[in-house]
XYZ file of C-alpha atoms in Angstrom:
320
model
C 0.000 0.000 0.000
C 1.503 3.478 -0.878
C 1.994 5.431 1.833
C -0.277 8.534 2.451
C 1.134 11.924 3.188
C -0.471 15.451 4.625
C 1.636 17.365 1.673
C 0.096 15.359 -1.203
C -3.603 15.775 0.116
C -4.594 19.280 1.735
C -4.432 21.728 -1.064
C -6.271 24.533 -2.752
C -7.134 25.450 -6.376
C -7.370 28.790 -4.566
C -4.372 30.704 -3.237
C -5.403 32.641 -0.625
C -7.670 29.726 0.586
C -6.645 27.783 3.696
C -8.938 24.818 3.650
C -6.585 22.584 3.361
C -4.160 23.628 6.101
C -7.333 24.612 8.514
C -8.272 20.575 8.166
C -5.276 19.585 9.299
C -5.287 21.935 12.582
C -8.201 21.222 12.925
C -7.833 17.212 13.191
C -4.928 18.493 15.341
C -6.789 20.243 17.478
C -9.264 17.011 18.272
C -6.187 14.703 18.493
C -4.554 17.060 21.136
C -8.085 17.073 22.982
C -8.701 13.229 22.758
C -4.964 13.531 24.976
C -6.101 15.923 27.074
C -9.964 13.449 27.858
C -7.481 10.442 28.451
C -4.934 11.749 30.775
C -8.477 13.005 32.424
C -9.687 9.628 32.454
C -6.158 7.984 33.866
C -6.284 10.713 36.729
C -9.983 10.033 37.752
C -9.246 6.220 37.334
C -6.158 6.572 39.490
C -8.768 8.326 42.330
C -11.100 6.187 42.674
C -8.369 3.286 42.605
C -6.897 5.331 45.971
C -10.393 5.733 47.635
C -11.345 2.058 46.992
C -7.303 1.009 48.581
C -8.340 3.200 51.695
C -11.249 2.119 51.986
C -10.012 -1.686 52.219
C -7.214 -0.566 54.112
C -9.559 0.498 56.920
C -11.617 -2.381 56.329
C -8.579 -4.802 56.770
C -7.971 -3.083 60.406
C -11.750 -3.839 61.658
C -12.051 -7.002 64.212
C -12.805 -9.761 62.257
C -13.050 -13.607 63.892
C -11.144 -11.496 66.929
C -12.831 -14.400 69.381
C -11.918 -16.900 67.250
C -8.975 -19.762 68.010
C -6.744 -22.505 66.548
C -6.913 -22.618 62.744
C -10.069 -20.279 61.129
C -8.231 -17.895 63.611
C -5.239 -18.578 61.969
C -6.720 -18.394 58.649
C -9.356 -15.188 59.542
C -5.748 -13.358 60.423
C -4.191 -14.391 57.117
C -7.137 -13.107 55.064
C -7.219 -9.876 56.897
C -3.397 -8.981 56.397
C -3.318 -10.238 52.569
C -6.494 -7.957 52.482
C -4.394 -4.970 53.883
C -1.639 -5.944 51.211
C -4.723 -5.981 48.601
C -5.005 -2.205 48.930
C -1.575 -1.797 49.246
C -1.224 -2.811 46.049
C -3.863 -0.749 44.881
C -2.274 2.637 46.150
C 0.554 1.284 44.218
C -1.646 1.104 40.997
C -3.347 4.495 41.962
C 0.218 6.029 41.480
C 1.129 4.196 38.874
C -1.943 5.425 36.691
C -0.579 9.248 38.319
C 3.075 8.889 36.522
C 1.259 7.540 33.064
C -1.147 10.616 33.519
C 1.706 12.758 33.998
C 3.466 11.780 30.424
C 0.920 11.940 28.407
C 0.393 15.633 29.911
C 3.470 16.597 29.630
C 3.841 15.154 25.962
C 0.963 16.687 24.966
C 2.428 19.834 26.332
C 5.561 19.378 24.016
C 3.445 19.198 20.621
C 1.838 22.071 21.878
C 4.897 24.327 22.106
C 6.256 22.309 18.494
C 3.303 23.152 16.710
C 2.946 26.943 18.077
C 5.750 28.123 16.136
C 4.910 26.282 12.905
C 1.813 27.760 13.079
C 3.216 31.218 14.410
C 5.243 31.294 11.289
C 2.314 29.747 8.734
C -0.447 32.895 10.335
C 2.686 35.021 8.849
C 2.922 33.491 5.515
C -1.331 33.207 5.223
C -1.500 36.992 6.173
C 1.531 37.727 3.688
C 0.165 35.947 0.685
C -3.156 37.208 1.167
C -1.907 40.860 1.434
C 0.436 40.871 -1.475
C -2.090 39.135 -3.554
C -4.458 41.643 -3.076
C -2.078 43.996 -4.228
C -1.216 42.508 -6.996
C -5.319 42.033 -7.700
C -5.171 45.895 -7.356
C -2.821 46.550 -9.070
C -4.265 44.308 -11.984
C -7.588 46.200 -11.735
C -5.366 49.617 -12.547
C -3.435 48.004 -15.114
C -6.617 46.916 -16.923
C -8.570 50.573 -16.273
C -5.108 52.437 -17.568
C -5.010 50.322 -21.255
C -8.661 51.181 -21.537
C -7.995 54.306 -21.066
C -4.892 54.354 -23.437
C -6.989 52.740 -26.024
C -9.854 55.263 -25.759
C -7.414 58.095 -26.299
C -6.365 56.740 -29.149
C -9.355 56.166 -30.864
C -10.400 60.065 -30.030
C -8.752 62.275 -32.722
C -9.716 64.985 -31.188
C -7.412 65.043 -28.122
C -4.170 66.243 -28.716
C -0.312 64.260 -28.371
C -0.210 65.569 -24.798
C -2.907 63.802 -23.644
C -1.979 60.786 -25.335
C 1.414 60.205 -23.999
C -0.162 61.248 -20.972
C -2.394 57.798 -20.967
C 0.674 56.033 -22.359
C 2.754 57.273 -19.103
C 0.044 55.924 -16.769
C -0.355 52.354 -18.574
C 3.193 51.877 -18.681
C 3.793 52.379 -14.676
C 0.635 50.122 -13.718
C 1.831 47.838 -15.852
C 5.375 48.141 -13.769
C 3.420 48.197 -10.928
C 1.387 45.436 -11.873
C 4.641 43.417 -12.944
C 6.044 43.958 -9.966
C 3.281 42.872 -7.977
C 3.374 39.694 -9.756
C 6.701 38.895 -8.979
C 6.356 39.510 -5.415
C 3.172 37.680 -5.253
C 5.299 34.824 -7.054
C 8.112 34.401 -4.394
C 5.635 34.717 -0.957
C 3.928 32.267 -2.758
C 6.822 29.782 -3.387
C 8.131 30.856 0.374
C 4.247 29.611 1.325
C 4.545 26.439 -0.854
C 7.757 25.216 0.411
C 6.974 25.977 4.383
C 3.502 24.428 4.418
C 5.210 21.563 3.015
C 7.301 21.654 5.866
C 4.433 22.046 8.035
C 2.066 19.216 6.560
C 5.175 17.041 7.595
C 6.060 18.492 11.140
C 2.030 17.833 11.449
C 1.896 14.476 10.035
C 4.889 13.368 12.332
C 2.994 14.718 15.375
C -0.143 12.820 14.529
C 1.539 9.581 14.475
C 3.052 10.121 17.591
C 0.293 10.462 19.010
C -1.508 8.357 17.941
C 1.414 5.847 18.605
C 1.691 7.503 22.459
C -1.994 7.134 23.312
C -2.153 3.893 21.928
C 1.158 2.806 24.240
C 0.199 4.431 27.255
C -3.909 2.814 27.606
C -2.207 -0.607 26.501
C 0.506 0.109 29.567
C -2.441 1.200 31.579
C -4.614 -2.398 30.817
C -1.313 -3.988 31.508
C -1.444 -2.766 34.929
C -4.912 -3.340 35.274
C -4.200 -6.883 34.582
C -0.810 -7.073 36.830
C -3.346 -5.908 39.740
C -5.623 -8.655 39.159
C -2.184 -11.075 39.030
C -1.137 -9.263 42.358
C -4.575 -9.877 44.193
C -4.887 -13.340 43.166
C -1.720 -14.558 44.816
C -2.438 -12.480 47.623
C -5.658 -13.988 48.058
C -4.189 -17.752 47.300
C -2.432 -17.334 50.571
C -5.284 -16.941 52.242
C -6.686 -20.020 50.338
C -3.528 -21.950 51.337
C -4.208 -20.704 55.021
C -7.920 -22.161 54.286
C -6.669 -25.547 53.581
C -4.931 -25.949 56.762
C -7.823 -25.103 58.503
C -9.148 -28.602 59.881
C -13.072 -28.493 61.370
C -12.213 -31.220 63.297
C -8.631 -29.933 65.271
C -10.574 -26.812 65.886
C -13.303 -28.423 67.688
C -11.233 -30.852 69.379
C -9.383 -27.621 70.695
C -12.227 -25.867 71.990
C -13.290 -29.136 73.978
C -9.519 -29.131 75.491
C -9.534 -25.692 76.375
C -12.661 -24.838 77.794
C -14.040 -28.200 79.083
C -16.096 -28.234 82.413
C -17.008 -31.876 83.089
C -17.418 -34.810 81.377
C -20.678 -36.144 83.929
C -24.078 -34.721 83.515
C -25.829 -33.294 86.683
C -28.179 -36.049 88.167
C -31.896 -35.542 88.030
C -34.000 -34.046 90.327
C -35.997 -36.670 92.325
C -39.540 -36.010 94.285
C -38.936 -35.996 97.682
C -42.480 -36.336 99.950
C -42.484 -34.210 102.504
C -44.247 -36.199 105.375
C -42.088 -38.958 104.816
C -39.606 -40.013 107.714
C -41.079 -36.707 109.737
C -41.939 -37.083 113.358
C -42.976 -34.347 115.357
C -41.506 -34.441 118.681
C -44.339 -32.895 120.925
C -47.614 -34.598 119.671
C -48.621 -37.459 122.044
C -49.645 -40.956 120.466
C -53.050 -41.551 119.384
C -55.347 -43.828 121.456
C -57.926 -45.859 119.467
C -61.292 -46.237 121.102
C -62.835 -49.482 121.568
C -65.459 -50.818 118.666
C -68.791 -51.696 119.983
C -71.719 -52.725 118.532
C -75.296 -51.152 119.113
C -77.425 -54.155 120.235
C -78.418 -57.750 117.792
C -79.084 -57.086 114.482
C -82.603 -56.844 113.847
C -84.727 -59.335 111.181
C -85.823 -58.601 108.279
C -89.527 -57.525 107.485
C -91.320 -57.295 104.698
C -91.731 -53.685 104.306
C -89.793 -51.405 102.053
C -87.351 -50.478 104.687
C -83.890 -52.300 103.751
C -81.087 -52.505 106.141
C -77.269 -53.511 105.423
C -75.309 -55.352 107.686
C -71.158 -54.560 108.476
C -70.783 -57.291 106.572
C -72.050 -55.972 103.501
C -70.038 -54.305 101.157
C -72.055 -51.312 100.671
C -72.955 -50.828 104.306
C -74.327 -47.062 105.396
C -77.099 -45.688 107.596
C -78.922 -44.238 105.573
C -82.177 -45.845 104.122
C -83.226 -45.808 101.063
């Protein structure tokens, strides 16, 4: 593929137009903002990468599994001091992103200052050619009005030699003037030619810089992206290797060791009657009176009246 250039594309049919030039500053102008909206980016990327490391910094120093013992505590106190080294790492990123920031400003402060004098001197050469050619446009205007004059004089007989050479005078020094005009128009125009040249090329050299530089500096910047995710994954595989020495078992068995009470339940709480083996020590013993009996028992008649005997099971008094 044949390679492209700035000095073989942006140019007028025009001379005092600028179109072509104006395109390029202008695409100029967007590349040096696109630098200016990344090294924006890289610096608000960089603080919320510091606010997130401080934040888990003073998360790592909260109490966490401060009551616990054996291995989990063992374990708990490896994940919070990898954690702590997590956001260590992260400050570390934070100004990392800072120092790639800071290039890319201060590179996009150095085209700035390269191009300002190319353009400087270009403004010069625009406002040069476009002065002198407007001479020389003027001057071609008089040139033109002075040989129809000349030619009108001619063709009246009735003015006299005076006023002819008079005409003739005139044409002749616009037509210097015109000439002259010309010429100078000629060499600010070949002065213009050659330093736009040089400027389409100082430009086009620029652009792939930078284009180059940006595209350097975000790959860098994913690359340390990347290296932080590297950096917290062995961090954290410590704590996973602190995990897998952390045995269930061991740290029950530990807590039994350590804190044991008894190994014999409490016996269980019987009834106890309260009248039971009591003797008071003042009552006196009870006498039983004598059974006696109330006279024979009586036969039985035949009225309704039915009477039970001691004997029978459901003795009483009462009748019924």
């Amino acid at each position: 593929m044949k390679n492209i250039h700035f000095k073989d594309f942006f140019w007028n049919s025009d001379l005092i137009c600028t179109g072509g030039y104006d395109a390029i500053i202008q695409y100029l102008n967007d590349g040096k903002r696109t630098c200016k909206e990344v090294e924006d980016f890289m610096k608000a990327r960089a603080s919320i990468e510091e606010k997130y490391a401080k934040d888990l910094l003073g998360l790592s120093k909260k109490v966490c599994g401060h009551n616990e013992m054996n291995t989990l505590k063992r374990s708990l106190d490896v994940f919070k001091l990898q954690t702590e080294q997590v956001s260590l790492s992260h400050l570390q990123l934070a100004q990392s992103m800072r120092d790639e920031a800071k290039k890319l400003e201060e590179f996009r402060e150095k085209q700035k200052e390269a191009r300002k004098k190319v353009e400087q001197q270009m403004d010069t050469l625009h406002k040069q050619k476009s002065s002198q050619f407007k001479k020389t446009m003027d001057s071609k205007k008089s040139y033109e009005q002075k040989c129809r004059d000349k030619e009108e004089a001619d063709q009246n007989v009735n003015r006299n030699t005076n006023t002819n050479n008079t005409k003739h005078m005139e044409k002749v020094q616009c037509n210097r003037l015109y000439q002259q005009n010309v010429a100078a128009l000629g060499k600010v125009r070949d002065e213009w030619l050659k330093e736009h040249m040089k400027a389409c090329e100082v430009f086009e050299k620029q652009s792939i810089e930078r284009i180059s530089f940006l595209r350097n500096i975000v790959w860098t910047h994913l690359n340390q992206l990347s290296q932080q995710c590297v950096t917290s994954d062995e961090l954290y595989e410590e704590v996973r290797k602190s995990l897998e020495q952390c045995d269930v078992q061991e740290d029950v068995e530990h807590f039994v060791n350590l804190r044991r009470t008894g190994d014999k339940p409490p016996a269980p709480v019987m009834y106890e009657n309260f009248y039971i083996g009591q003797k008071s020590p003042t009552a006196a013993p009870t006498s039983r009176l004598p059974l006696s009996r109330r006279g024979p028992i009586p036969n039985p008649t035949h009225n309704d009246t039915i009477y039970s005997t001691v004997q029978d099971a459901g003795y009483s008094v009462i009748e019924y």
